[in-house]
Coordinates of C-alpha atoms and ligand atoms in Angstrom, one line a residue:
X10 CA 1.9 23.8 10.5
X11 CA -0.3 20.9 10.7
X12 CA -2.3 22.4 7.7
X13 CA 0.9 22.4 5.6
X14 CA 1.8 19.6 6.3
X15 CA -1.7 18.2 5.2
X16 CA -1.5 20.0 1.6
X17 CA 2.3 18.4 1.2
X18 CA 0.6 15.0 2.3
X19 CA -2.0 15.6 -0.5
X20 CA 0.0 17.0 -2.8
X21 CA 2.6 14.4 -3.1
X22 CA -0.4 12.0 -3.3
X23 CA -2.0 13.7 -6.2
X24 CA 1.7 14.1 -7.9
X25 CA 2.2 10.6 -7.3
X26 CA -0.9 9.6 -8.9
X27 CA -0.7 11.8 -11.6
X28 CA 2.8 10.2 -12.0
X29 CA 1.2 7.0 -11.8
X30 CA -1.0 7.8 -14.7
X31 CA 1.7 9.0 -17.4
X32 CA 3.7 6.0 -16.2
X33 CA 0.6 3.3 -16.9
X34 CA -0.3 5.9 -20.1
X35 CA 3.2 5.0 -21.6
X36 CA 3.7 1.5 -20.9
X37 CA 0.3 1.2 -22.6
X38 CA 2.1 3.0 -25.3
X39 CA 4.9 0.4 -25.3
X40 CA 3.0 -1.9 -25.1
X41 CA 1.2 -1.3 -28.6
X42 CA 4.1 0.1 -29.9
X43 CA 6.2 -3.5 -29.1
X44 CA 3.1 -5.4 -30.5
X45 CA 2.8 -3.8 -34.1
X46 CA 6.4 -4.3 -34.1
X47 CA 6.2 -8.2 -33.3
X48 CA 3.1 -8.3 -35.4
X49 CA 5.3 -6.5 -38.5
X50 CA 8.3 -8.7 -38.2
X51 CA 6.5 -12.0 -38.0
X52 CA 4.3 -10.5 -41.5
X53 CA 7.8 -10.1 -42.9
X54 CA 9.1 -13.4 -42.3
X55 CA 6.1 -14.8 -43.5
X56 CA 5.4 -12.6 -46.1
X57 CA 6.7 -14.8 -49.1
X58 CA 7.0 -18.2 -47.8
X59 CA 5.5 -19.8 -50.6
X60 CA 8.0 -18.5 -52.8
X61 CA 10.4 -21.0 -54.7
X62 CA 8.7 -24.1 -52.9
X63 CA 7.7 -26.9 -55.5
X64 CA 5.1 -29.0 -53.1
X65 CA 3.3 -25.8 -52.4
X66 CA 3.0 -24.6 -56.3
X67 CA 1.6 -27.9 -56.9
X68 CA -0.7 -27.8 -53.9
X69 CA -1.9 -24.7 -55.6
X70 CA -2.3 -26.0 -59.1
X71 CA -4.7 -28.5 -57.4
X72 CA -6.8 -26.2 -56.5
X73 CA -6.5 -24.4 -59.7
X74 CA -7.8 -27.4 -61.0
X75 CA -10.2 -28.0 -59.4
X76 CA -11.4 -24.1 -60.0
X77 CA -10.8 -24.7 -63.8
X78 CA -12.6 -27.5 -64.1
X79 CA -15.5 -26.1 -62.4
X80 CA -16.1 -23.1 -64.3
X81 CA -15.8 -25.5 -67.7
X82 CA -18.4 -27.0 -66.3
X83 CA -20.2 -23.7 -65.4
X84 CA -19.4 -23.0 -69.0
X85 CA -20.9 -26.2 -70.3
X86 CA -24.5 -25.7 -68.2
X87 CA -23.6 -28.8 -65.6
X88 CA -23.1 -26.7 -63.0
X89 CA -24.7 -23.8 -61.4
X90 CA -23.3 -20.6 -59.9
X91 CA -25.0 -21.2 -56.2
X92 CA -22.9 -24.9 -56.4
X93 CA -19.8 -23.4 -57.2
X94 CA -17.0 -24.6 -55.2
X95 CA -19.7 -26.0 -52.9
X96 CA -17.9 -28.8 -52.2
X97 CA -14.4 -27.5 -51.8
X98 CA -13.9 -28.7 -48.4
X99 CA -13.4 -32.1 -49.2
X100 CA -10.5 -31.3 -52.0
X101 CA -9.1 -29.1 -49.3
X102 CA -9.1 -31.5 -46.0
X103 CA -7.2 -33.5 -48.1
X104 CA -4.0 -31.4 -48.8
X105 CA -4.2 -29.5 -46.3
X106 CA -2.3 -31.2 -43.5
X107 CA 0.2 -31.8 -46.2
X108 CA 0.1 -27.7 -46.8
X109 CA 0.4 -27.1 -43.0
X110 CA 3.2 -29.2 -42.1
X111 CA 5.3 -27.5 -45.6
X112 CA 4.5 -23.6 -44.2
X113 CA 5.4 -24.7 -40.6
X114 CA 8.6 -25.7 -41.4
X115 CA 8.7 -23.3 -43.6
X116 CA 8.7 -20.7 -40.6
X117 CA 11.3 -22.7 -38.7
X118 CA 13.7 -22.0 -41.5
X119 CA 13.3 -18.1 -41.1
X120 CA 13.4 -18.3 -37.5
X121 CA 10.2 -17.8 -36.5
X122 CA 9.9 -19.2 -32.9
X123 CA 6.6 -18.3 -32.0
X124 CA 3.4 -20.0 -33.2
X125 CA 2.1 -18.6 -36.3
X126 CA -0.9 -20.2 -38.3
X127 CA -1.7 -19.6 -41.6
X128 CA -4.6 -19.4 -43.9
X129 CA -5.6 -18.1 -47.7
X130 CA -9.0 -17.7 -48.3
X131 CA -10.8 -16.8 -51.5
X132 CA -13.1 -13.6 -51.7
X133 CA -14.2 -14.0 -55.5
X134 CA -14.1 -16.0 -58.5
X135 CA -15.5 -13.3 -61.6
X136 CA -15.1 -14.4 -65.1
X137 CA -14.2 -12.3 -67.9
X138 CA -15.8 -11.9 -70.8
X139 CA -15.3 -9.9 -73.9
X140 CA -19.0 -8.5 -73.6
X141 CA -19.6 -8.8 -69.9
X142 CA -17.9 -9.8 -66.8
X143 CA -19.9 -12.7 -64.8
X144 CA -19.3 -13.4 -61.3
X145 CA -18.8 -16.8 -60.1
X146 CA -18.2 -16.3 -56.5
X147 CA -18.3 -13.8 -54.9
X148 CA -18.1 -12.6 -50.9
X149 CA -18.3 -9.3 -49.5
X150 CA -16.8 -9.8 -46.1
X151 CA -13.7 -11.7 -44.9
X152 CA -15.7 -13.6 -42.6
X153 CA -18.3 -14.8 -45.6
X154 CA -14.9 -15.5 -47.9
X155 CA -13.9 -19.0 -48.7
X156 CA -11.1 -20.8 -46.4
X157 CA -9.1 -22.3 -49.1
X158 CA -6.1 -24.0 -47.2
X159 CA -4.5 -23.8 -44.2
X160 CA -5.1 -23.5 -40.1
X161 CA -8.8 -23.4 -39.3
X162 CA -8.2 -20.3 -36.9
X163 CA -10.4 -17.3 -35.8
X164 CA -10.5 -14.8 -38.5
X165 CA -11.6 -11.7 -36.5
X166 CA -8.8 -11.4 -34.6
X167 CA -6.4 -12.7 -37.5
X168 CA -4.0 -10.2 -39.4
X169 CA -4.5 -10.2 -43.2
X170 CA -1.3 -10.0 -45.6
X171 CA -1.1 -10.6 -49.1
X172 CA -4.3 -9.3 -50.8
X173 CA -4.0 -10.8 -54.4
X174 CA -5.3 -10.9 -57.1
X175 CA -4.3 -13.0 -60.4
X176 CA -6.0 -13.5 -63.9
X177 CA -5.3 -16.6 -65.8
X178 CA -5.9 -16.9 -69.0
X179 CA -7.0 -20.7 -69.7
X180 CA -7.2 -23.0 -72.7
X181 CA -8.5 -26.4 -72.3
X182 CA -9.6 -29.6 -74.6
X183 CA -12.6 -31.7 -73.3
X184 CA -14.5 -34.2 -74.8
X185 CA -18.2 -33.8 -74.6
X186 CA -20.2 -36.8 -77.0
X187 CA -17.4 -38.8 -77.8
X188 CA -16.0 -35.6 -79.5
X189 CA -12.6 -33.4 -78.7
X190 CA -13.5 -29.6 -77.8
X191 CA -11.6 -27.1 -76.6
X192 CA -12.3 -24.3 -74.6
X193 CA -11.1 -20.9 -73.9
X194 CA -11.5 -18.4 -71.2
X195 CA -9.6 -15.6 -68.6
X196 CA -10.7 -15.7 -64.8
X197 CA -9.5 -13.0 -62.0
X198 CA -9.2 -14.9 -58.3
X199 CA -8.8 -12.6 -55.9
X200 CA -7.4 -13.8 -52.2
X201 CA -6.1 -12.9 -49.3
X202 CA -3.7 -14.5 -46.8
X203 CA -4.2 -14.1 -43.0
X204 CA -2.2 -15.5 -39.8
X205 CA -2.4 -15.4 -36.4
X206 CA 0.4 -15.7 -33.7
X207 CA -1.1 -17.9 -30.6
X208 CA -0.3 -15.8 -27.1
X209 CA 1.4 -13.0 -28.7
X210 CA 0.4 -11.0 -26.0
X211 CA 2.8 -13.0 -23.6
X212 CA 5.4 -12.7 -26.3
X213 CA 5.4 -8.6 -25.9
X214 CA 5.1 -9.1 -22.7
X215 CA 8.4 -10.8 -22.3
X216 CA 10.1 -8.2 -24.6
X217 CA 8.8 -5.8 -21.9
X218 CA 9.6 -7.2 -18.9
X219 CA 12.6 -5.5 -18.2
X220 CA 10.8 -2.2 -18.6
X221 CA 7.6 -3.5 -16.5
X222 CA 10.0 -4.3 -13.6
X223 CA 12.0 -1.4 -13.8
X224 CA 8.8 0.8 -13.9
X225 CA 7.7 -1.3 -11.0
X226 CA 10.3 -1.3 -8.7
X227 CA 10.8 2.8 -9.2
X228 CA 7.4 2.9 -8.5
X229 CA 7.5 0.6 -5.3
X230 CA 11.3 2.6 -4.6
X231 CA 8.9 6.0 -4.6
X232 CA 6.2 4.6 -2.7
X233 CA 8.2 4.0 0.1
X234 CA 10.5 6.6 0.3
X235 CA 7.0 9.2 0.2
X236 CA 5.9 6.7 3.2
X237 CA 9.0 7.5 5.1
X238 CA 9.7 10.7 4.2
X239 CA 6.0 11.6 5.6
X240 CA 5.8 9.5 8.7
X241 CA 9.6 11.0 9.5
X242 CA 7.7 14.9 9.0
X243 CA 5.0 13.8 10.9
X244 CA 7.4 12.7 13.6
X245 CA 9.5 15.5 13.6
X246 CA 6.6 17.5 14.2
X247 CA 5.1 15.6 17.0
X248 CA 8.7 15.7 18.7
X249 CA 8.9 19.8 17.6
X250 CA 5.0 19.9 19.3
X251 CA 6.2 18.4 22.2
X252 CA 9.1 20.6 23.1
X253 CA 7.5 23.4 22.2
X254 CA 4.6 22.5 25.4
X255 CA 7.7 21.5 27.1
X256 CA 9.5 25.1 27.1
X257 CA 6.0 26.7 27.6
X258 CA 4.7 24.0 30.6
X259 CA 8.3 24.4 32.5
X260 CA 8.5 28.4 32.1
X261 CA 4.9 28.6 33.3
X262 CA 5.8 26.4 36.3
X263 CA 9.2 28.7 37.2
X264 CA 7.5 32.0 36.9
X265 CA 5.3 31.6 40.0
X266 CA 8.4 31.0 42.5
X267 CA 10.6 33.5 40.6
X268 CA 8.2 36.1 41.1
X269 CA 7.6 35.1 44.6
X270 CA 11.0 35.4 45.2
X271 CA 11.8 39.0 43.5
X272 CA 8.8 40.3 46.0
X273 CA 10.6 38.7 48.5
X274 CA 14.2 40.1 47.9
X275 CA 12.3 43.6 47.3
X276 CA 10.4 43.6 50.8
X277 CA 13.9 42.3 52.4
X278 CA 15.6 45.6 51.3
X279 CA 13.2 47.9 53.0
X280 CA 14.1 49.6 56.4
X281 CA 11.4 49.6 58.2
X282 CA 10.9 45.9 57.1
X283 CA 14.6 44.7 58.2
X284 CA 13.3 46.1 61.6
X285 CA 10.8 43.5 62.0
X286 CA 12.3 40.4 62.8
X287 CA 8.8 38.0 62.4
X288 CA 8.6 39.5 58.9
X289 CA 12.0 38.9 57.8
X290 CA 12.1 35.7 59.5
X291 CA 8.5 34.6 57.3
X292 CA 9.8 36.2 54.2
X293 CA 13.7 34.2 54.2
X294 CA 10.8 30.9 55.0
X295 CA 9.2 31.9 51.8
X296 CA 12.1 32.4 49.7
X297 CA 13.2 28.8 51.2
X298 CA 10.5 27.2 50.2
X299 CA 10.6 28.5 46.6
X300 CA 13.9 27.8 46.5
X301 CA 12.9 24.1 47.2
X302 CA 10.5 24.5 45.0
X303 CA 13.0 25.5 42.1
X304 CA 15.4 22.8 43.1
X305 CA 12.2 20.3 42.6
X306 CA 11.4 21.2 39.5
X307 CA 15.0 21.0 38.4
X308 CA 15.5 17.8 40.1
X309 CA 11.8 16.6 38.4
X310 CA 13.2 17.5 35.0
X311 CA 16.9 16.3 35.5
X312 CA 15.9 12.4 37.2
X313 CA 12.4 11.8 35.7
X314 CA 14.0 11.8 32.2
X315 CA 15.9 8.8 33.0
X316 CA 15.0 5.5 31.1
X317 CA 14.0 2.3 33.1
X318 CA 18.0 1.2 31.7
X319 CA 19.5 4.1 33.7
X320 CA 17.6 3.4 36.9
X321 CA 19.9 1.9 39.3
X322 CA 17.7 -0.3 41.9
X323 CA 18.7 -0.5 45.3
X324 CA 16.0 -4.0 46.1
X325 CA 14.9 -4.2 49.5
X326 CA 12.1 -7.0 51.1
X327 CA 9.6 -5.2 52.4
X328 CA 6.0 -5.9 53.9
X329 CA 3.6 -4.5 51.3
X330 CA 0.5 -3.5 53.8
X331 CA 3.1 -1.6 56.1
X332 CA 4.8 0.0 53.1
X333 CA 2.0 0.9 51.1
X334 CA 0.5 2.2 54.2
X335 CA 3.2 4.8 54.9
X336 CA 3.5 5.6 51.3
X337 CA -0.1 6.6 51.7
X338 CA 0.3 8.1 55.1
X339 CA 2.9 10.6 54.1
X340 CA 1.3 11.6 51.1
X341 CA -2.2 12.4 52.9
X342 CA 0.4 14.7 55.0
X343 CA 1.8 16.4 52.6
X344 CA -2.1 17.4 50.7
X345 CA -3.2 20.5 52.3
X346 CA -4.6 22.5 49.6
X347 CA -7.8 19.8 48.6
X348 CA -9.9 17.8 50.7
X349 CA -9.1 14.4 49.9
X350 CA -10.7 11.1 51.2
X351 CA -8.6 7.6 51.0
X352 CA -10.3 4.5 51.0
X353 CA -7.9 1.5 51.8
X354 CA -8.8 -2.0 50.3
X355 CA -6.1 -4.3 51.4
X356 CA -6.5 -8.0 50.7
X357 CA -2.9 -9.1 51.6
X358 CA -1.4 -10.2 54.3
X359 CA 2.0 -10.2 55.8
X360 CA 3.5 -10.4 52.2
X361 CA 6.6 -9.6 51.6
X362 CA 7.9 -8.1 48.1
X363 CA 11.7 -7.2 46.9
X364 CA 11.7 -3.6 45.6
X365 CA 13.7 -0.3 45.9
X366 CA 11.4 2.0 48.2
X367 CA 12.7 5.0 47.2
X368 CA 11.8 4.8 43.3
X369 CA 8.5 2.6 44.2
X370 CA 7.4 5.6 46.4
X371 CA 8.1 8.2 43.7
X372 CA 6.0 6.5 41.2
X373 CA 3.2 5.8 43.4
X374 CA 3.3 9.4 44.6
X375 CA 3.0 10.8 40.9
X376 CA 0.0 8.9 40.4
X377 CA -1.5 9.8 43.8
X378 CA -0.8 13.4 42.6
X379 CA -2.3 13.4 39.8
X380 CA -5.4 11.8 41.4
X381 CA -5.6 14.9 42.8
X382 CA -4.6 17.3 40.4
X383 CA -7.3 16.2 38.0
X384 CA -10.3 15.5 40.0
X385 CA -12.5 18.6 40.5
X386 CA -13.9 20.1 44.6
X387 CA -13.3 17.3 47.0
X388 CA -10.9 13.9 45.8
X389 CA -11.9 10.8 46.2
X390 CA -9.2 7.9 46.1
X391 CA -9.5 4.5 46.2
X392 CA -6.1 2.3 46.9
X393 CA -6.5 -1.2 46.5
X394 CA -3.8 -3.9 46.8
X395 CA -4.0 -7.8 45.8
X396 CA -1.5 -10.4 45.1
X397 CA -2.4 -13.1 42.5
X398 CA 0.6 -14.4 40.7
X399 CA 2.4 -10.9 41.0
X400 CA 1.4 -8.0 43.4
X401 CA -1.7 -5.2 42.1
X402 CA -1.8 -1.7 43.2
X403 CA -4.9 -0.3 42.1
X404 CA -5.1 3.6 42.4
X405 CA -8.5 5.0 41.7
X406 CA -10.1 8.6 41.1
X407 CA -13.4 9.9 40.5
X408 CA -11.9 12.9 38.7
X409 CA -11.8 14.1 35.0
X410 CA -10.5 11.3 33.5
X411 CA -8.8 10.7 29.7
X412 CA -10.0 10.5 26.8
X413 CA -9.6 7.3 24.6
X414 CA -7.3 8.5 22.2
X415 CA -5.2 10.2 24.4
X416 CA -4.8 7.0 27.0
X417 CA -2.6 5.6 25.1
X418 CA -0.1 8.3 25.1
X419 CA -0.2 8.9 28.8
X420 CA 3.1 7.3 29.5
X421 CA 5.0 8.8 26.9
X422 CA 7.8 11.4 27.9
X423 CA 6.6 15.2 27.7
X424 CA 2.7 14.4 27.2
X425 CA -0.2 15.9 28.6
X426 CA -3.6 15.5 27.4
X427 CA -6.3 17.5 26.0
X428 CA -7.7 17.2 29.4
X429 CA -4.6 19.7 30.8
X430 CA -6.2 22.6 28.4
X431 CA -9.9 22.2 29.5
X432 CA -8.5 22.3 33.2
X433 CA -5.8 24.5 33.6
X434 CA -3.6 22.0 35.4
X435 CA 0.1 22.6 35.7
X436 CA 2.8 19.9 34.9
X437 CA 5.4 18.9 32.6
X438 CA 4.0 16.0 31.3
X439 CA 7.2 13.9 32.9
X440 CA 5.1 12.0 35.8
X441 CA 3.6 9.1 34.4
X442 CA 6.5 8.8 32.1
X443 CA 8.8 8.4 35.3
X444 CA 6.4 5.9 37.2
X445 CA 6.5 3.8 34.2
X446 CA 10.3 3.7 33.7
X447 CA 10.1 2.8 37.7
X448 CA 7.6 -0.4 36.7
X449 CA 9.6 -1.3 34.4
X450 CA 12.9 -1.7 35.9
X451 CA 11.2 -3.8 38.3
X452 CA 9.8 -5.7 35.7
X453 CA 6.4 -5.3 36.5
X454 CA 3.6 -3.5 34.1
X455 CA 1.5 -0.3 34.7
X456 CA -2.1 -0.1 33.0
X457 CA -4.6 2.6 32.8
X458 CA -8.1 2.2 32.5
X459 CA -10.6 5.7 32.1
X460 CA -13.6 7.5 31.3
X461 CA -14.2 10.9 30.8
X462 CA -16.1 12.7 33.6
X463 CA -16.0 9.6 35.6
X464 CA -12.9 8.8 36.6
X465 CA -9.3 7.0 36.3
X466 CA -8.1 3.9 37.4
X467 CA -4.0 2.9 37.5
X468 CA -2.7 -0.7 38.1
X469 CA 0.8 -1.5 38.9
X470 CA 1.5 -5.2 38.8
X471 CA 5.0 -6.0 40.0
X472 CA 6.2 -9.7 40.0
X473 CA 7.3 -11.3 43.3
X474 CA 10.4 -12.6 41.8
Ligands
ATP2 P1 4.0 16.2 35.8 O1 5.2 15.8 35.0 O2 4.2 17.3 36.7 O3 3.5 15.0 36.6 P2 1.6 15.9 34.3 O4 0.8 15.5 35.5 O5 0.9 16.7 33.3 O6 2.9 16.6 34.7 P3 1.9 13.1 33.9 O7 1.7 12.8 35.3 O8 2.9 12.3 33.1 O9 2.1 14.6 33.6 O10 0.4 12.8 33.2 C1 0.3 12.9 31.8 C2 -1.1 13.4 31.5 O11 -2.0 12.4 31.7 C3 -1.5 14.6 32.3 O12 -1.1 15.8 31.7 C4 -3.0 14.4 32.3 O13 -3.5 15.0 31.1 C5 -3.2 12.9 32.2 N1 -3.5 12.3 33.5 C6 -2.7 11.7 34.3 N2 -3.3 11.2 35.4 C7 -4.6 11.5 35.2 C8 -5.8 11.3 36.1 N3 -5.7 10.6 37.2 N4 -6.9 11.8 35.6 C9 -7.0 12.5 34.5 N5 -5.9 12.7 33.7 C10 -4.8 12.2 34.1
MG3 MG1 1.7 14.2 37.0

């Protein structure tokens, strides 16, 4: 049983995890799934923003220019290819704030609400030539390429768009030596637009939220129903464990005075027996006394279940030396089968205390029994009574004592410890769980203090008022 219930523990661990895995595995999935598709429909509504927009085409003739220009003077030897566009970054700072502000608002228009920057940047300049074409400028990679206008932004982790690439075929008059010339060439510019959307990632994010707490809160929902669904096994079978000792403990303890009484019945019926009056007169003793016996154990099973808030206390003031004295007395009496020795430590003196004898001597008795029915060969006992602010009744053994783990369970109804099974001591585990109900409903506190092998030590503390 325990075993099974161990493998359904693990296994609804395991499932859970494995759950737990698929779960993260396709919100990751989501997650990239909800980013291309941000990333997409902010490329789309940026896609051809410069279209139609008269500032921009001129921003862009500018730097047409400017290129033009520079390759007439390429053309003309003034210039040389390792200068070209050298010092761009001048022309550009210029315009470009200019260039900025018209995209932004550009964005705003076509409802872009995020932040998106913006950049084109040049990756070669190669003229052409009827006999051969000669490379102005040229750059392999995109972070080598030329940032021609817009945001100054990280290009790794941009996105490019737009990868272009345009010839213009030019014709232009200069005037080199006081004289007019005109010149004619074709160019191919190729460029490529990038952006970049500052804290997209919170953006998906958002568009996931309902999902993420969703997710999380089945996940928390499971999580706690496993918790409770396998503290309420393990429960059940601690409850199903104890009444299973129970049945076993209390048909064990009725078998002895059942049997004694069948061999009692059976020697009753015999003739020869029914003419010896001493023998019939010993054997009805007997079957009293198991009869007694029976009615205890009823009785034991029927009041010591009660709760401390079905006890019904009938207070009395008593002296506490003289009525812990005959609780002692009587109870030495009634020990026939051990050799027991009682040491009294009283340091109290004609104090009085209000409690209900009868249930007070009932819970002292069960503990004073079970000093001796778990001590081995001859019982020592100890008794020691003290008043500080309330009144202490130690009771001490030297007997097997209780393990750690299981100390903590003494008082609880139906236990018996490990202890029981090494020692082959009889009881129903109903005792200790009495004597504490007793304490209780006189507001007072029972403790329990042991090692194993050495002994056991009780302390009931009941309050004077
Ligand atoms: P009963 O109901 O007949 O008293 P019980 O003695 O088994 O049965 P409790 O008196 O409630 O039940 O004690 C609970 C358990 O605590 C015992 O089974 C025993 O294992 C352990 N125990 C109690 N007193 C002592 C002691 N003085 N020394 C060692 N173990 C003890
Ligand atoms: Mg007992």
């Amino acid at each position: 049983m325990k075993r099974k219930i161990n493998i359904l523990i693990t296994a609804s661990i395991l499932g859970l995890m494995a759950l737990s895995g698929i779960q993260a595995y396709l919100i990751n999935n989501t997650y990239k799934l909800e980013k291309d598709a941000f990333i997409e429909e902010t490329k789309r509504s940026i896609f051809r923003f410069d279209d139609n927009i008269a500032e921009i085409d001129s921003i862009y003739e500018t730097i047409g220019d400017l290129v033009i220009n520079q390759i007439i003077d390429y053309k003309r030897g003034l210039l040389q290819k390792p200068a070209f566009l050298s010092d761009f970054a001048k022309t550009r700072d210029a315009i470009n704030s200019r260039y900025i502000e018209l995209y932004q608002n550009t964005f705003k228009e076509q409802g872009v609400s995020h932040p998106v920057k913006f950049q084109k940047r040049l990756k070669s300049i190669v003229l052409l030539d009827s006999v051969a074409n000669d490379t102005l400028f040229f750059k392999s990679t995109k972070e080598q390429s030329l940032h021609l206008i817009g945001d100054n932004f990280d290009i790794n982790s941009a996105y490019g768009i737009n990868n272009s690439q345009t010839t213009t075929d030019t014709e232009r008059d200069y005037v080199e030596d006081g004289l007019q010339k005109t010149i004619n060439f074709e160019f191919q510019v190729v460029t490529q637009d990038y952006f970049n959307i500052d804290g997209w990632e919170q953006e998906v994010l958002r568009r996931m939220s309902g999902i993420l707490v969703l997710s999380i809160f089945i996940f928390a929902l499971v999580l706690v129903l496993l918790y409770y669904s396998i503290k309420n096994l393990i429960t059940q079978k601690k409850i199903a464990d104890i009444k299973t000792d129970f049945v076993n403990n209390m048909t064990h303890e009725l078998k002895t005075p059942l049997a004694t009484l069948t061999l009692a019945t059976k020697m009753l019926k015999k003739d020869d027996i029914k003419q010896q009056p001493q023998i019939v007169d010993n054997t009805i003793q007997t079957i009293e006394r198991q009869n007694k016996r029976l009615q205890q154990l009823i009785d034991q099973v029927l009041n010591n279940s009660l709760g401390y808030q079905e006890i019904q206390l009938n207070k009395e003031l008593v002296d506490i030396e003289a009525y812990v004295n005959t609780v002692l007395d009587d109870f030495m009496l009634s020990q026939k089968s051990k050799a027991i020795r009682l040491n009294r430590n009283f340091s109290i003196q004609n104090q009085k205390v209000k409690l209900d004898k009868f249930y007070m001597t009932t819970a002292l008795l069960n503990i004073l029994e079970n000093a001796v029915k778990y001590s081995d060969g001859d019982v020592i006992i100890d008794c020691m009574v003290n008043s500080t602010s309330a009144l202490n009744i130690s009771i001490k053994d030297y007997g097997i004592g209780i393990s750690n783990k299981d100390k903590k369970q003494v008082f609880d109804k139906f236990f018996r410890a490990g202890n029981t099974e090494v020692h082959d001591v009889k009881g129903l585990g109903l005792g200790l769980y009495y004597t504490n109900q007793i304490v209780k409903a006189h507001h007072g506190q029972i403790s329990v203090e042991s090692k194993e092998g050495k002994g056991t030590i009780f302390t009931l503390t009941i309050p004077f008022h």
